[in-house]
Amino acid sequence: MLAYAANRPIAERRSAPNAMLAIVAIHVAVIAAVMSAKMDLPARIGHGPLVVDFIPEDDPPPVRVIPPDTPLPPRQSTLDLPPREVPLPSNDAPAVDSSPALPDLGPIIGPDPSPPVQADPAPAPPVKIGARLLTPSSELRPPYPASKLLAGEEAVLRLRLTIDERGRVVAVEPLGLADRAFVDAARRHLLAHWRYRPASEDGRAVASSTVITLRFELEG
């Protein structure tokens, strides 16, 4: 059987051109039908015309016109109302204290055992008395320097004097510019002859200072 089948001549196949043309024509017709169906679809699904309904508005209320001669109706005012009567408490009613009562803290706290602190009184300012000159007027003027007397020169000196607890002048210093000859003559005389009652503070003698003006002037 196998050998027979192998040796059997194979029949030749012939092409059928008419059948191929028919198959191609059928495919073209199907494609054309599908495309025409797609082109007609939007026209069939399209929306219809838009219809708008207008709602009529209500008529406005009529305007009431008041003639000028017609009086307006009076309006009720709060001032025309009768006053409201508020009942007052009678004098016989007991008085009520609305303030809260405070507890008595005396037994709880008790008196302050510490004595009150008293401030020390401010000390009184010390009583100061300045030095007072005791030298008589006849011994106040120092001798005129001989060199200045011959030259006819004069001078006005401002001098600061230092006075100790015994009332003696212990220092003489010029204030400002001064001729040395006049200053030396004044210093020698004041240290030797001028005496003061010393200054005191609360009755106790203390050292002090004072400023004097001394004039050297020629007579006539």
C-alpha positions as a printed NumPy array, in Angstrom:
array([[  0.   ,   0.   ,   0.   ],
       [  2.827,   2.323,   0.821],
       [  4.668,   1.58 ,  -2.308],
       [  1.648,   1.975,  -4.417],
       [  0.85 ,   5.331,  -2.919],
       [  4.344,   6.538,  -3.56 ],
       [  4.427,   5.494,  -7.159],
       [  0.962,   7.008,  -7.989],
       [  1.248,   9.947, -10.315],
       [  0.183,  13.287,  -8.81 ],
       [ -2.6  ,  14.976, -10.668],
       [ -1.809,  18.462, -11.87 ],
       [ -3.753,  21.389, -10.289],
       [ -5.075,  24.091, -12.531],
       [ -5.575,  27.648, -11.408],
       [ -9.065,  29.171, -11.508],
       [ -8.74 ,  32.893, -12.305],
       [-12.472,  33.462, -12.286],
       [-12.801,  32.23 ,  -8.704],
       [-10.038,  34.595,  -7.522],
       [-11.703,  37.549,  -9.147],
       [-14.961,  36.689,  -7.443],
       [-13.334,  36.499,  -4.019],
       [-11.626,  39.882,  -4.507],
       [-14.88 ,  41.46 ,  -5.637],
       [-16.657,  40.171,  -2.527],
       [-13.991,  41.678,  -0.198],
       [-14.161,  45.037,  -1.955],
       [-17.933,  45.083,  -1.643],
       [-17.747,  44.278,   2.09 ],
       [-15.176,  47.038,   2.73 ],
       [-17.265,  49.567,   0.768],
       [-20.364,  48.641,   2.77 ],
       [-18.55 ,  49.045,   6.075],
       [-17.16 ,  52.446,   5.099],
       [-20.511,  53.714,   3.914],
       [-22.071,  52.595,   7.185],
       [-19.429,  54.564,   9.206],
       [-20.024,  57.695,   7.116],
       [-23.79 ,  57.602,   7.684],
       [-23.537,  57.039,  11.475],
       [-22.936,  60.706,  12.665],
       [-25.866,  61.939,  10.582],
       [-28.138,  59.496,  12.291],
       [-26.892,  60.31 ,  15.853],
       [-26.896,  64.101,  15.44 ],
       [-28.952,  66.297,  17.872],
       [-32.207,  67.891,  16.868],
       [-32.915,  71.679,  16.852],
       [-32.685,  73.57 ,  20.227],
       [-36.042,  74.781,  21.532],
       [-36.063,  77.724,  24.034],
       [-39.177,  78.507,  26.059],
       [-39.452,  82.095,  27.367],
       [-41.067,  82.506,  30.86 ],
       [-43.117,  85.679,  31.008],
       [-42.238,  88.074,  33.902],
       [-44.829,  89.051,  36.505],
       [-46.319,  92.47 ,  36.176],
       [-44.823,  95.003,  38.723],
       [-47.157,  96.037,  41.553],
       [-49.014,  99.276,  40.955],
       [-47.417, 102.38 ,  42.437],
       [-49.584, 104.119,  44.965],
       [-49.624, 107.836,  44.386],
       [-50.582, 109.965,  47.404],
       [-52.02 , 113.35 ,  46.534],
       [-50.157, 116.305,  48.132],
       [-53.27 , 117.408,  50.061],
       [-53.825, 114.021,  51.66 ],
       [-52.4  , 113.994,  55.257],
       [-50.075, 111.142,  56.105],
       [-51.209, 108.731,  58.798],
       [-49.527, 109.557,  62.154],
       [-46.752, 107.303,  63.351],
       [-46.668, 106.07 ,  66.894],
       [-43.616, 107.35 ,  68.793],
       [-42.055, 105.856,  71.861],
       [-42.427, 109.236,  73.534],
       [-46.212, 109.004,  73.286],
       [-46.359, 105.755,  75.222],
       [-47.395, 106.029,  78.868],
       [-44.459, 105.763,  81.291],
       [-43.903, 102.392,  82.79 ],
       [-44.376, 102.38 ,  86.522],
       [-41.587, 100.694,  88.47 ],
       [-42.565,  99.679,  92.002],
       [-40.26 , 101.175,  94.614],
       [-39.42 ,  99.287,  97.79 ],
       [-41.166, 100.528, 100.865],
       [-39.279, 102.069, 103.734],
       [-40.401,  99.221, 105.989],
       [-38.451,  96.638, 103.983],
       [-35.196,  95.59 , 105.696],
       [-31.994,  96.78 , 104.054],
       [-29.979,  94.028, 102.4  ],
       [-26.191,  94.321, 102.185],
       [-25.162,  92.916,  98.829],
       [-21.414,  93.055,  99.581],
       [-19.889,  89.672, 100.465],
       [-18.947,  89.206, 104.072],
       [-15.211,  88.836, 104.666],
       [-14.05 ,  86.228, 107.14 ],
       [-12.39 ,  87.351, 110.344],
       [ -8.706,  86.52 , 109.863],
       [ -7.626,  87.748, 113.274],
       [ -7.566,  84.328, 114.973],
       [ -5.833,  82.797, 111.937],
       [ -3.152,  85.4  , 111.306],
       [ -2.762,  86.861, 114.771],
       [ -0.875,  90.022, 115.695],
       [  2.537,  90.728, 114.19 ],
       [  5.096,  89.682, 116.828],
       [  7.88 ,  91.85 , 115.338],
       [  7.939,  95.469, 116.511],
       [  7.454,  98.131, 113.87 ],
       [ 10.653,  99.271, 112.218],
       [ 11.297, 102.918, 112.864],
       [ 13.448, 104.842, 110.448],
       [ 16.415, 106.625, 111.908],
       [ 15.907, 110.369, 111.912],
       [ 18.012, 112.231, 109.405],
       [ 21.075, 113.748, 111.053],
       [ 20.921, 117.486, 111.49 ],
       [ 23.395, 119.419, 109.346],
       [ 26.437, 120.63 , 111.285],
       [ 26.464, 124.21 , 112.45 ],
       [ 29.427, 125.959, 110.83 ],
       [ 30.787, 129.409, 111.764],
       [ 33.493, 131.049, 109.661],
       [ 36.693, 132.593, 110.946],
       [ 36.55 , 136.214, 112.099],
       [ 39.441, 138.714, 111.955],
       [ 40.738, 139.902, 115.357],
       [ 43.722, 142.049, 114.29 ],
       [ 43.162, 145.784, 114.954],
       [ 42.972, 148.086, 111.945],
       [ 46.237, 149.819, 112.836],
       [ 48.19 , 146.609, 112.221],
       [ 46.457, 145.425, 109.039],
       [ 48.484, 147.273, 106.394],
       [ 51.787, 145.593, 105.448],
       [ 54.832, 147.823, 104.837],
       [ 55.234, 149.135, 101.283],
       [ 58.083, 147.449,  99.343],
       [ 60.99 , 149.922,  99.12 ],
       [ 61.696, 149.184,  95.435],
       [ 58.051, 149.769,  94.478],
       [ 57.831, 152.88 ,  96.621],
       [ 60.761, 154.501,  94.807],
       [ 59.312, 153.495,  91.426],
       [ 55.856, 154.776,  92.415],
       [ 54.12 , 151.5  ,  91.536],
       [ 50.809, 150.341,  93.051],
       [ 49.084, 146.929,  93.166],
       [ 45.81 , 145.234,  94.064],
       [ 46.256, 141.638,  95.308],
       [ 43.712, 138.854,  95.742],
       [ 45.08 , 136.441,  98.318],
       [ 43.821, 133.116,  99.691],
       [ 44.595, 132.733, 103.41 ],
       [ 44.747, 129.396, 105.231],
       [ 43.843, 129.654, 108.943],
       [ 44.511, 126.843, 111.406],
       [ 42.508, 125.746, 114.478],
       [ 44.27 , 128.378, 116.629],
       [ 43.314, 131.242, 114.32 ],
       [ 46.799, 131.868, 112.937],
       [ 47.498, 132.509, 109.23 ],
       [ 49.688, 129.642, 108.05 ],
       [ 49.638, 130.134, 104.232],
       [ 49.181, 133.022, 101.781],
       [ 48.681, 132.248,  98.047],
       [ 48.002, 134.846,  95.301],
       [ 45.036, 134.38 ,  92.943],
       [ 45.868, 135.456,  89.417],
       [ 48.864, 137.439,  88.222],
       [ 50.652, 139.502,  90.89 ],
       [ 53.996, 141.228,  91.337],
       [ 56.315, 139.065,  93.43 ],
       [ 57.614, 141.99 ,  95.501],
       [ 54.111, 142.949,  96.643],
       [ 53.196, 139.276,  97.347],
       [ 56.305, 138.685,  99.488],
       [ 55.716, 141.88 , 101.515],
       [ 52.077, 140.908, 102.148],
       [ 52.926, 137.295, 103.069],
       [ 55.535, 138.286, 105.667],
       [ 53.193, 140.746, 107.353],
       [ 50.077, 138.534, 107.389],
       [ 51.904, 135.486, 108.781],
       [ 53.38 , 137.585, 111.6  ],
       [ 50.537, 139.925, 112.582],
       [ 47.119, 138.786, 111.404],
       [ 45.027, 136.744, 113.851],
       [ 41.576, 135.238, 113.54 ],
       [ 38.973, 133.651, 115.752],
       [ 39.081, 130.16 , 114.249],
       [ 36.146, 128.713, 112.409],
       [ 34.003, 126.171, 114.265],
       [ 31.778, 123.228, 113.388],
       [ 29.213, 122.238, 116.004],
       [ 31.235, 124.286, 118.546],
       [ 34.579, 122.643, 117.665],
       [ 37.439, 124.761, 116.214],
       [ 38.451, 123.692, 112.7  ],
       [ 40.843, 124.908, 110.019],
       [ 39.421, 127.089, 107.273],
       [ 40.347, 129.375, 104.386],
       [ 39.261, 132.789, 103.176],
       [ 39.984, 135.172, 100.282],
       [ 40.9  , 138.827, 100.838],
       [ 41.726, 141.818,  98.622],
       [ 44.799, 143.825,  99.655],
       [ 45.635, 147.195,  98.057],
       [ 49.04 , 148.799,  97.894],
       [ 48.338, 152.485,  97.127],
       [ 50.481, 155.6  ,  97.485],
       [ 49.05 , 158.556,  99.384],
       [ 48.767, 161.957,  97.758]])
